[in-house]
Coordinates of C-alpha atoms and ligand atoms in Angstrom, one line a residue:
M1 CA -20.0 -4.5 20.1
K2 CA -20.4 -7.2 17.4
I3 CA -18.7 -6.4 14.1
A4 CA -18.6 -8.1 10.7
V5 CA -15.7 -7.2 8.3
V6 CA -16.4 -8.1 4.7
G7 CA -13.1 -8.6 2.9
T8 CA -10.1 -10.0 4.8
G9 CA -7.2 -8.5 2.8
Y10 CA -4.8 -5.9 4.2
V11 CA -7.4 -3.4 5.4
G12 CA -9.9 -6.0 6.4
L13 CA -7.5 -8.2 8.5
V14 CA -6.0 -5.2 10.2
T15 CA -9.4 -3.7 10.9
G16 CA -10.9 -6.8 12.3
T17 CA -7.8 -7.6 14.4
C18 CA -7.6 -4.2 15.8
F19 CA -11.3 -3.9 16.7
A20 CA -11.1 -7.4 18.4
E21 CA -8.1 -6.1 20.3
T22 CA -10.3 -3.3 21.9
G23 CA -12.7 -6.0 23.1
N24 CA -15.3 -6.2 20.3
I25 CA -16.5 -9.5 18.8
V26 CA -15.3 -9.6 15.2
T27 CA -16.2 -12.0 12.4
C28 CA -14.2 -11.5 9.2
V29 CA -15.7 -12.8 6.0
D30 CA -14.0 -13.4 2.6
I31 CA -14.8 -15.3 -0.6
D32 CA -11.3 -16.7 -0.8
Q33 CA -11.6 -20.2 0.6
E34 CA -7.9 -20.8 1.0
K35 CA -7.6 -17.5 2.9
I36 CA -10.4 -18.3 5.3
K37 CA -9.0 -21.9 5.9
K38 CA -5.6 -20.6 6.7
L39 CA -6.8 -17.7 9.0
S40 CA -9.4 -20.1 10.8
S41 CA -6.4 -22.5 11.7
G42 CA -4.4 -19.6 13.1
Q43 CA -2.2 -18.9 10.1
I44 CA -1.7 -15.3 9.2
T45 CA -2.0 -14.7 5.5
M46 CA 0.2 -11.6 5.1
Y47 CA 3.2 -10.0 6.6
E48 CA 2.6 -6.9 8.7
P49 CA 4.7 -6.0 11.7
G50 CA 2.9 -6.6 15.0
L51 CA -0.2 -8.1 13.4
E52 CA 0.5 -11.8 14.0
N53 CA 0.6 -11.5 17.8
L54 CA -2.6 -9.5 18.0
F55 CA -4.3 -11.9 15.5
L56 CA -3.3 -15.1 17.4
R57 CA -4.2 -13.6 20.9
N58 CA -7.7 -12.3 19.8
Q59 CA -8.4 -15.5 18.0
K60 CA -7.4 -17.5 21.1
E61 CA -9.8 -15.4 23.2
G62 CA -12.6 -15.9 20.9
R63 CA -13.0 -12.4 19.8
L64 CA -11.8 -12.9 16.2
M65 CA -13.5 -15.3 13.9
F66 CA -13.4 -16.1 10.2
T67 CA -16.1 -17.5 7.8
Q68 CA -17.0 -17.7 4.2
S69 CA -20.5 -17.0 4.9
L70 CA -21.7 -13.3 4.7
S71 CA -25.0 -14.3 6.4
D72 CA -23.2 -15.9 9.4
A73 CA -20.9 -13.0 9.7
I74 CA -23.5 -10.3 9.8
N75 CA -25.9 -12.3 12.1
G76 CA -26.2 -10.2 15.2
A77 CA -23.7 -7.7 14.1
E78 CA -24.8 -4.1 14.3
I79 CA -21.7 -2.9 12.5
I80 CA -20.6 -4.1 9.0
F81 CA -17.3 -2.9 7.5
L82 CA -16.7 -3.2 3.8
A83 CA -13.0 -3.6 3.2
L84 CA -13.3 -4.8 -0.4
P85 CA -11.0 -4.2 -3.4
T86 CA -11.7 -1.2 -5.7
P87 CA -9.2 -1.9 -8.5
P88 CA -9.1 0.3 -11.6
G89 CA -11.5 -0.7 -14.3
E90 CA -10.5 -0.5 -18.0
D91 CA -11.0 3.3 -18.1
G92 CA -9.0 3.9 -14.8
A93 CA -12.1 4.6 -12.7
A94 CA -12.5 2.6 -9.4
D95 CA -14.4 -0.7 -10.2
L96 CA -17.2 -1.0 -7.7
K97 CA -18.3 -4.5 -8.7
Y98 CA -17.1 -5.9 -5.4
I99 CA -18.7 -3.2 -3.2
L100 CA -22.0 -3.2 -5.0
G101 CA -22.2 -7.0 -5.3
V102 CA -21.9 -7.3 -1.4
A103 CA -24.5 -4.4 -1.1
E104 CA -26.8 -6.5 -3.3
D105 CA -26.3 -9.5 -1.0
L106 CA -26.7 -7.4 2.2
G107 CA -30.0 -6.1 0.9
K108 CA -31.3 -9.7 0.8
L109 CA -30.0 -10.4 4.4
I110 CA -30.8 -7.4 6.5
K111 CA -34.0 -7.5 8.3
P112 CA -36.2 -4.3 8.7
T113 CA -36.2 -4.6 12.5
D114 CA -32.4 -5.2 12.9
Y115 CA -30.6 -1.9 12.6
K116 CA -27.1 -1.9 11.0
V117 CA -24.4 0.6 10.1
I118 CA -22.7 -0.4 7.0
I119 CA -19.3 1.3 6.9
D120 CA -17.3 1.7 3.7
K121 CA -13.6 1.4 4.4
S122 CA -12.6 0.8 0.9
T123 CA -11.2 3.8 -1.2
V124 CA -14.2 4.7 -3.4
P125 CA -15.3 7.5 -5.6
V126 CA -17.6 10.3 -4.4
G127 CA -21.2 9.2 -4.6
T128 CA -20.4 5.4 -3.6
A129 CA -22.2 5.6 -0.2
E130 CA -25.3 6.7 -2.0
K131 CA -25.0 3.9 -4.6
V132 CA -24.5 1.4 -1.8
K133 CA -27.6 2.6 -0.1
N134 CA -29.8 2.4 -3.3
V135 CA -28.5 -1.0 -4.2
I136 CA -29.4 -2.4 -0.7
L137 CA -32.9 -0.7 -0.9
Q138 CA -33.5 -2.1 -4.4
S139 CA -32.2 -5.6 -3.6
S140 CA -34.2 -5.8 -0.3
A141 CA -37.4 -4.8 -2.3
K142 CA -37.1 -8.1 -4.2
V143 CA -37.3 -10.2 -1.0
L144 CA -39.3 -8.2 1.5
D145 CA -43.0 -8.6 1.9
V146 CA -45.2 -5.9 0.4
G147 CA -45.4 -2.8 2.7
K148 CA -42.1 -3.6 4.3
N149 CA -38.7 -1.8 3.6
L150 CA -35.3 -1.2 5.0
S151 CA -35.4 2.7 5.0
N152 CA -35.0 2.8 8.8
A153 CA -32.9 -0.4 9.1
F154 CA -29.5 0.8 8.1
D155 CA -27.1 3.7 7.5
V156 CA -24.2 3.7 5.1
V157 CA -21.2 5.5 6.4
S158 CA -17.9 6.4 4.6
N159 CA -14.9 5.8 6.8
P160 CA -11.9 5.9 4.6
E161 CA -8.8 4.2 5.9
F162 CA -5.4 5.8 6.1
L163 CA -3.2 3.1 7.4
R164 CA 0.2 2.5 5.7
E165 CA 1.3 -1.0 4.9
G166 CA 4.4 -1.8 6.9
V167 CA 3.1 0.3 10.0
A168 CA -0.6 -0.7 9.6
V169 CA -1.2 -1.8 13.1
E170 CA 0.4 1.3 14.6
D171 CA -1.6 3.5 12.3
F172 CA -4.8 1.8 13.0
M173 CA -4.4 1.7 16.8
K174 CA -3.1 5.3 17.0
P175 CA -4.6 7.1 13.9
D176 CA -3.6 10.7 13.2
R177 CA -7.3 11.3 12.6
V178 CA -10.4 9.3 11.9
V179 CA -12.6 10.6 9.1
I180 CA -16.3 9.7 9.2
G181 CA -18.8 10.7 6.7
T182 CA -22.5 10.4 7.8
K183 CA -25.3 12.7 8.8
S184 CA -27.2 10.0 10.7
P185 CA -27.2 10.8 14.5
R186 CA -27.5 7.1 15.2
A187 CA -24.6 6.2 13.1
I188 CA -22.5 9.1 14.6
K189 CA -23.1 7.8 18.2
I190 CA -22.1 4.3 17.2
M191 CA -18.9 5.5 15.4
N192 CA -17.9 7.6 18.3
E193 CA -18.2 4.6 20.7
L194 CA -16.4 2.3 18.3
Y195 CA -13.4 4.7 17.7
A196 CA -13.2 6.1 21.3
P197 CA -10.4 3.7 22.4
F198 CA -8.2 4.6 19.4
V199 CA -8.2 8.4 20.0
R200 CA -7.6 8.6 23.7
Q201 CA -4.5 10.7 23.1
G202 CA -6.8 13.4 21.6
N203 CA -6.4 12.9 18.0
P204 CA -9.6 14.0 16.3
I205 CA -12.6 12.1 14.9
I206 CA -13.7 14.3 12.1
F207 CA -17.3 14.0 11.1
M208 CA -18.4 15.2 7.7
D209 CA -20.8 14.5 5.0
E210 CA -20.3 11.2 3.0
Q211 CA -19.1 12.9 -0.2
S212 CA -16.4 15.0 1.7
A213 CA -15.2 11.8 3.5
E214 CA -14.9 9.9 0.2
L215 CA -12.9 12.7 -1.5
T216 CA -10.7 13.2 1.5
K217 CA -9.1 9.8 1.0
Y218 CA -8.3 10.5 -2.6
A219 CA -7.1 14.0 -1.8
A220 CA -4.7 12.6 0.8
N221 CA -3.2 9.9 -1.4
A222 CA -3.1 12.1 -4.5
F223 CA -1.3 14.9 -2.5
L224 CA 1.3 12.4 -1.2
A225 CA 1.9 11.2 -4.7
V226 CA 2.4 14.8 -5.9
K227 CA 4.9 15.4 -3.1
I228 CA 6.9 12.3 -4.0
S229 CA 6.8 13.0 -7.6
F230 CA 7.8 16.7 -7.1
M231 CA 10.9 15.5 -5.2
N232 CA 11.7 13.1 -7.9
E233 CA 11.7 15.9 -10.4
I234 CA 13.8 18.0 -8.1
A235 CA 16.2 15.0 -8.1
Q236 CA 16.3 15.0 -11.8
M237 CA 17.2 18.7 -11.7
C238 CA 19.9 18.0 -9.1
E239 CA 21.6 15.5 -11.4
R240 CA 21.6 17.9 -14.3
L241 CA 22.8 21.0 -12.3
G242 CA 25.2 19.3 -9.9
A243 CA 23.2 19.8 -6.8
D244 CA 22.7 17.2 -4.0
V245 CA 19.0 16.3 -3.5
D246 CA 19.8 15.2 0.1
M247 CA 20.9 18.8 0.9
V248 CA 17.9 20.3 -0.9
R249 CA 15.5 17.9 0.9
K250 CA 16.9 18.9 4.3
G251 CA 16.9 22.5 3.2
I252 CA 13.2 22.6 2.3
G253 CA 12.0 19.9 4.8
S254 CA 12.9 22.1 7.8
D255 CA 10.2 24.6 6.6
E256 CA 7.1 23.6 8.7
R257 CA 4.9 24.5 5.8
I258 CA 6.6 21.7 3.7
G259 CA 7.5 19.2 6.4
K260 CA 10.1 16.6 6.5
R261 CA 8.1 13.5 5.5
F262 CA 7.6 12.2 1.9
L263 CA 10.4 14.2 0.6
F264 CA 12.8 11.3 -0.1
P265 CA 13.4 10.8 -3.9
G266 CA 13.6 7.4 -5.3
I267 CA 12.5 5.2 -8.2
G268 CA 8.8 6.1 -8.0
Y269 CA 5.8 5.1 -5.9
G270 CA 4.1 1.8 -6.2
G271 CA 1.7 -0.3 -4.1
S272 CA -1.9 -1.1 -4.3
C273 CA -3.0 2.4 -3.5
F274 CA -1.2 5.5 -4.9
P275 CA -1.2 4.3 -8.5
K276 CA -4.9 3.4 -8.7
D277 CA -6.1 6.2 -6.5
V278 CA -4.4 9.0 -8.5
Q279 CA -5.8 7.3 -11.8
A280 CA -9.3 7.1 -10.2
L281 CA -9.3 10.7 -9.0
A282 CA -8.2 11.8 -12.5
K283 CA -11.1 9.8 -13.9
S284 CA -13.5 11.3 -11.4
A285 CA -12.3 14.7 -12.5
D286 CA -12.9 13.8 -16.2
E287 CA -16.4 12.7 -15.4
V288 CA -17.3 16.2 -14.0
D289 CA -15.5 17.9 -17.0
Y290 CA -12.5 19.1 -14.9
D291 CA -9.0 18.8 -16.3
F292 CA -7.0 17.8 -13.2
Q293 CA -3.6 18.7 -14.8
I294 CA -1.3 17.9 -11.8
L295 CA -2.5 14.3 -11.7
D296 CA -1.6 13.7 -15.3
A297 CA 1.8 15.1 -14.7
V298 CA 2.3 13.0 -11.6
M299 CA 1.3 9.8 -13.4
K300 CA 3.8 10.5 -16.2
V301 CA 6.5 11.5 -13.8
N302 CA 6.1 8.3 -11.8
K303 CA 6.0 6.0 -14.8
E304 CA 9.4 7.6 -16.0
Q305 CA 10.8 7.5 -12.6
K306 CA 10.5 3.8 -12.2
L307 CA 13.0 3.6 -15.2
H308 CA 15.4 6.1 -13.7
L309 CA 18.2 3.6 -13.1
I310 CA 18.0 1.9 -16.4
P311 CA 19.9 4.6 -18.6
K312 CA 22.6 4.8 -15.9
I313 CA 23.0 1.0 -16.0
N314 CA 22.9 0.9 -19.8
S315 CA 25.4 3.7 -20.1
F316 CA 27.8 1.9 -17.6
Y317 CA 27.7 -1.2 -19.8
S318 CA 27.9 0.7 -23.2
N319 CA 24.3 -0.3 -23.9
N320 CA 25.0 -3.9 -24.0
L321 CA 23.4 -5.7 -21.1
S322 CA 23.2 -9.1 -22.9
G323 CA 24.9 -11.8 -20.8
K324 CA 25.2 -9.5 -17.8
H325 CA 23.9 -10.7 -14.4
F326 CA 22.4 -8.4 -11.8
A327 CA 21.6 -8.8 -8.2
I328 CA 18.5 -7.0 -7.0
W329 CA 18.0 -6.1 -3.3
G330 CA 14.4 -5.3 -2.5
L331 CA 11.2 -6.4 -4.4
A332 CA 8.4 -5.1 -2.2
F333 CA 7.1 -1.7 -3.3
K334 CA 8.3 -0.4 0.1
P335 CA 9.9 -1.9 3.2
N336 CA 8.1 -3.8 5.9
T337 CA 5.6 -5.3 3.5
D338 CA 5.4 -8.3 1.2
D339 CA 3.2 -6.4 -1.2
V340 CA 4.7 -6.3 -4.7
R341 CA 1.8 -4.6 -6.5
E342 CA 3.1 -2.0 -8.9
A343 CA 6.5 -2.4 -7.4
P344 CA 9.3 -0.5 -9.2
A345 CA 11.6 -3.5 -8.8
F346 CA 9.4 -5.4 -11.3
V347 CA 9.9 -2.6 -13.9
I348 CA 13.7 -2.9 -13.5
I349 CA 13.5 -6.8 -13.7
D350 CA 11.4 -6.6 -16.9
E351 CA 13.8 -4.1 -18.5
L352 CA 16.9 -6.2 -17.7
L353 CA 15.4 -9.5 -18.9
N354 CA 14.3 -7.7 -22.1
A355 CA 17.8 -6.5 -22.6
G356 CA 19.1 -10.1 -22.4
A357 CA 20.5 -9.9 -18.8
T358 CA 19.8 -12.3 -16.0
V359 CA 18.7 -11.4 -12.5
S360 CA 19.1 -12.7 -8.9
V361 CA 16.8 -11.3 -6.3
F362 CA 16.4 -11.0 -2.6
D363 CA 13.8 -9.5 -0.3
P364 CA 13.2 -10.2 3.3
E365 CA 9.5 -10.7 2.9
A366 CA 8.3 -10.5 -0.8
M367 CA 10.1 -13.5 -2.3
K368 CA 7.0 -15.7 -2.4
N369 CA 4.8 -13.0 -4.0
T370 CA 7.5 -12.3 -6.5
E371 CA 7.8 -16.1 -7.4
Y372 CA 4.1 -16.0 -8.3
V373 CA 4.9 -13.4 -11.0
Y374 CA 8.3 -14.5 -12.3
G375 CA 8.5 -18.2 -11.6
N376 CA 11.8 -19.5 -12.9
K377 CA 12.6 -16.5 -15.0
I378 CA 14.8 -15.1 -12.2
T379 CA 16.9 -16.6 -9.4
F380 CA 15.6 -16.5 -5.9
A381 CA 18.5 -16.0 -3.5
Q382 CA 18.6 -17.3 0.1
N383 CA 19.8 -14.1 1.4
Q384 CA 21.2 -10.6 0.3
Y385 CA 24.8 -11.9 -0.2
D386 CA 23.8 -15.1 -1.9
A387 CA 22.0 -12.8 -4.6
L388 CA 25.4 -11.3 -5.4
R389 CA 27.0 -14.7 -6.6
N390 CA 28.3 -14.2 -10.2
A391 CA 26.7 -10.7 -10.4
D392 CA 28.1 -7.9 -12.4
A393 CA 26.4 -5.2 -10.3
L394 CA 24.0 -4.7 -7.5
I395 CA 20.7 -2.8 -7.9
I396 CA 18.8 -1.5 -4.8
A397 CA 15.1 -1.2 -5.3
T398 CA 13.6 -1.2 -1.8
E399 CA 15.0 0.6 1.4
W400 CA 14.8 -2.3 3.8
N401 CA 16.7 -1.4 7.0
E402 CA 18.9 -4.5 6.7
F403 CA 20.3 -3.3 3.5
R404 CA 21.5 0.0 5.1
T405 CA 24.7 -1.1 6.6
P406 CA 25.8 -4.2 4.7
D407 CA 29.2 -5.9 4.6
F408 CA 30.8 -3.8 1.8
E409 CA 33.8 -6.1 1.7
K410 CA 31.6 -9.0 0.8
I411 CA 29.7 -6.9 -1.8
S412 CA 33.0 -5.7 -3.4
A413 CA 34.5 -9.3 -3.4
A414 CA 31.4 -10.6 -5.1
L415 CA 30.6 -8.1 -7.9
K416 CA 32.4 -8.4 -11.1
S417 CA 32.1 -4.6 -11.9
N418 CA 32.0 -3.3 -8.4
A419 CA 29.1 -1.3 -9.3
I420 CA 26.0 -0.2 -7.3
F421 CA 22.9 1.4 -8.7
D422 CA 20.9 2.6 -5.7
G423 CA 17.3 3.6 -6.4
R424 CA 16.7 4.5 -2.7
N425 CA 19.8 6.5 -1.7
L426 CA 20.9 4.2 1.1
F427 CA 24.6 5.1 1.1
E428 CA 26.6 8.3 1.4
N429 CA 28.6 9.2 -1.7
S430 CA 31.7 9.9 0.3
Q431 CA 31.6 6.3 1.8
M432 CA 31.2 4.8 -1.6
E433 CA 34.0 6.8 -3.0
N434 CA 36.3 5.7 -0.2
L435 CA 35.2 2.0 -0.8
G436 CA 36.0 2.3 -4.5
F437 CA 32.6 1.5 -5.8
H438 CA 31.0 2.8 -8.9
Y439 CA 27.9 4.1 -7.3
E440 CA 24.9 5.8 -8.9
S441 CA 21.9 7.0 -7.0
V442 CA 19.0 9.4 -7.4
G443 CA 19.5 13.2 -7.5
R444 CA 23.2 13.0 -6.5
K445 CA 26.5 13.0 -8.2
A446 CA 27.6 9.7 -9.7
I447 CA 30.7 8.1 -8.1
T448 CA 32.7 6.7 -10.9
T449 CA 35.8 5.4 -9.1
L450 CA 36.5 1.9 -10.3
R451 CA 38.6 -0.5 -8.4
K452 CA 38.0 -3.6 -10.7
Ligands
NAD501 N1 -3.7 -1.8 1.3 C1 -3.7 -0.6 1.9 O1 -2.6 -0.1 2.2 C2 -4.9 0.2 1.9 C3 -4.9 1.4 2.7 C4 -6.1 2.2 2.8 C5 -7.1 1.9 2.0 N2 -7.1 0.8 1.2 C6 -8.3 0.5 0.3 O2 -9.0 -0.5 1.1 C7 -9.6 -1.4 0.0 C8 -9.2 -2.9 0.3 O3 -7.8 -2.9 0.0 P1 -6.9 -4.1 0.5 O4 -5.5 -3.7 0.2 O5 -7.3 -4.5 1.8 O6 -7.3 -5.2 -0.6 P2 -7.0 -6.8 -0.7 O7 -7.0 -7.1 -2.1 O8 -5.7 -7.1 0.1 O9 -8.3 -7.5 0.1 C9 -9.5 -7.5 -0.4 C10 -10.2 -8.7 0.0 O10 -11.6 -8.8 -0.3 C11 -11.9 -10.1 -0.6 N3 -13.1 -10.1 -1.4 C12 -13.4 -9.8 -2.7 N4 -14.7 -10.0 -2.9 C13 -15.4 -10.3 -1.8 C14 -16.7 -10.6 -1.5 N5 -17.7 -10.5 -2.3 N6 -16.9 -11.0 -0.1 C15 -15.9 -11.1 0.8 N7 -14.6 -10.8 0.5 C16 -14.4 -10.4 -0.8 C17 -10.7 -10.7 -1.4 O11 -10.8 -12.0 -1.5 C18 -9.6 -10.0 -0.5 O12 -9.2 -10.9 0.5 C19 -9.3 -0.9 -1.3 O13 -10.3 0.0 -1.7 C20 -8.0 -0.1 -1.1 O14 -7.8 0.9 -2.0 C21 -6.0 0.0 1.1

């Protein structure tokens, strides 16, 4: 099948590459000239495990192309994916200007005799498929001859994306489920064919109406944000009551109704999805006069959780961070990505700089994206140990695997205060106690042994 993917960011590039991998001819289009230039010349524009190989192979085989022209991209393509940004507007609602702008352009390009399925992969509020359809019809009416229209020339389908950054290729190639919102038999047939190679193990393609598909995506992300925030609140209780959140996590996670995943406490969720999607769902609720109380609590809990380590650090240094130097390991909002959008590490950096401290950072993939934000306000280290040079303490903000079993001798020798503030609970308390660190984490007893 011939496919156009509009928007070549995280979702668009993974979508385009994975559909090319199953033999389709894919053209990805983006308005970002630099991005298209790089991709066209075989340079990948983001870090995502496993993606580069697929990208290079399919590009070489002529199944994956890049262009800046929407018209070229959709020419001959029966399938058009929209993988466009839906950032929060000023009021917190999803801003649909990118999606509706492209819908307007599509209305002028689609021909009445040339059927297309337009598939919305972006995360959008309920009613967006209907809006896209209306904008296309209205825009086409401006260019079509009298008596002609596009009413039988296209269907708009909602196909929310559930991939997780860091394991996006795996998630896309073997999805737990594919959700498709459409009532059009023609679109259903095409979507079934398109996704068949991805569900060979028997995972379901769930067909539903457009509205339910649109809400499913928000419900999924909001539920996960609730789960994380709930555990973060349990961690707060553990610290106050002397319980150990790791034990509580294992104790509840073995209950099948609860499940083991998404129960790890930490310094809050970030990224390009959960924060904006929780906010957008709350706004959608407002618009239909429903007070979605859990969501307000989740947003509040998460904002506070990002600051969780700060009072601990302040207290350790008697509320005087001026002149102190901190090493931070981990900048990306989670491991295996270079995405720093809404990253908890940035909240910590801001707090430390405001308090008069200085900061050295290291992240295996997110250094460049962090440099765009902080420039020379912080020091960018060559590796995780280089970040420790002249540092008073180490702060861990992202749970990269390579931070899990570090050389503690090296850490101890470098740190002036021998203190580690761990926002991701990477190490065991007993181990830290034996090694003589001052060690504070999330939802567990503080280890206050001091060797220096
Ligand atoms: N990133 C994720 O993990 C993830 C997962 C599931 C769903 N989503 C949703 O998917 C959507 C896209 O997210 P993303 O992370 O890929 O965004 P992104 O910002 O990484 O990429 C969006 C791309 O669209 C391009 N673009 C903007 N206007 C355009 C236009 N008129 N024509 C062509 N290209 C245009 C931008 O230049 C950018 O490259 C959002 O709604 C997001 O919520 C994201």
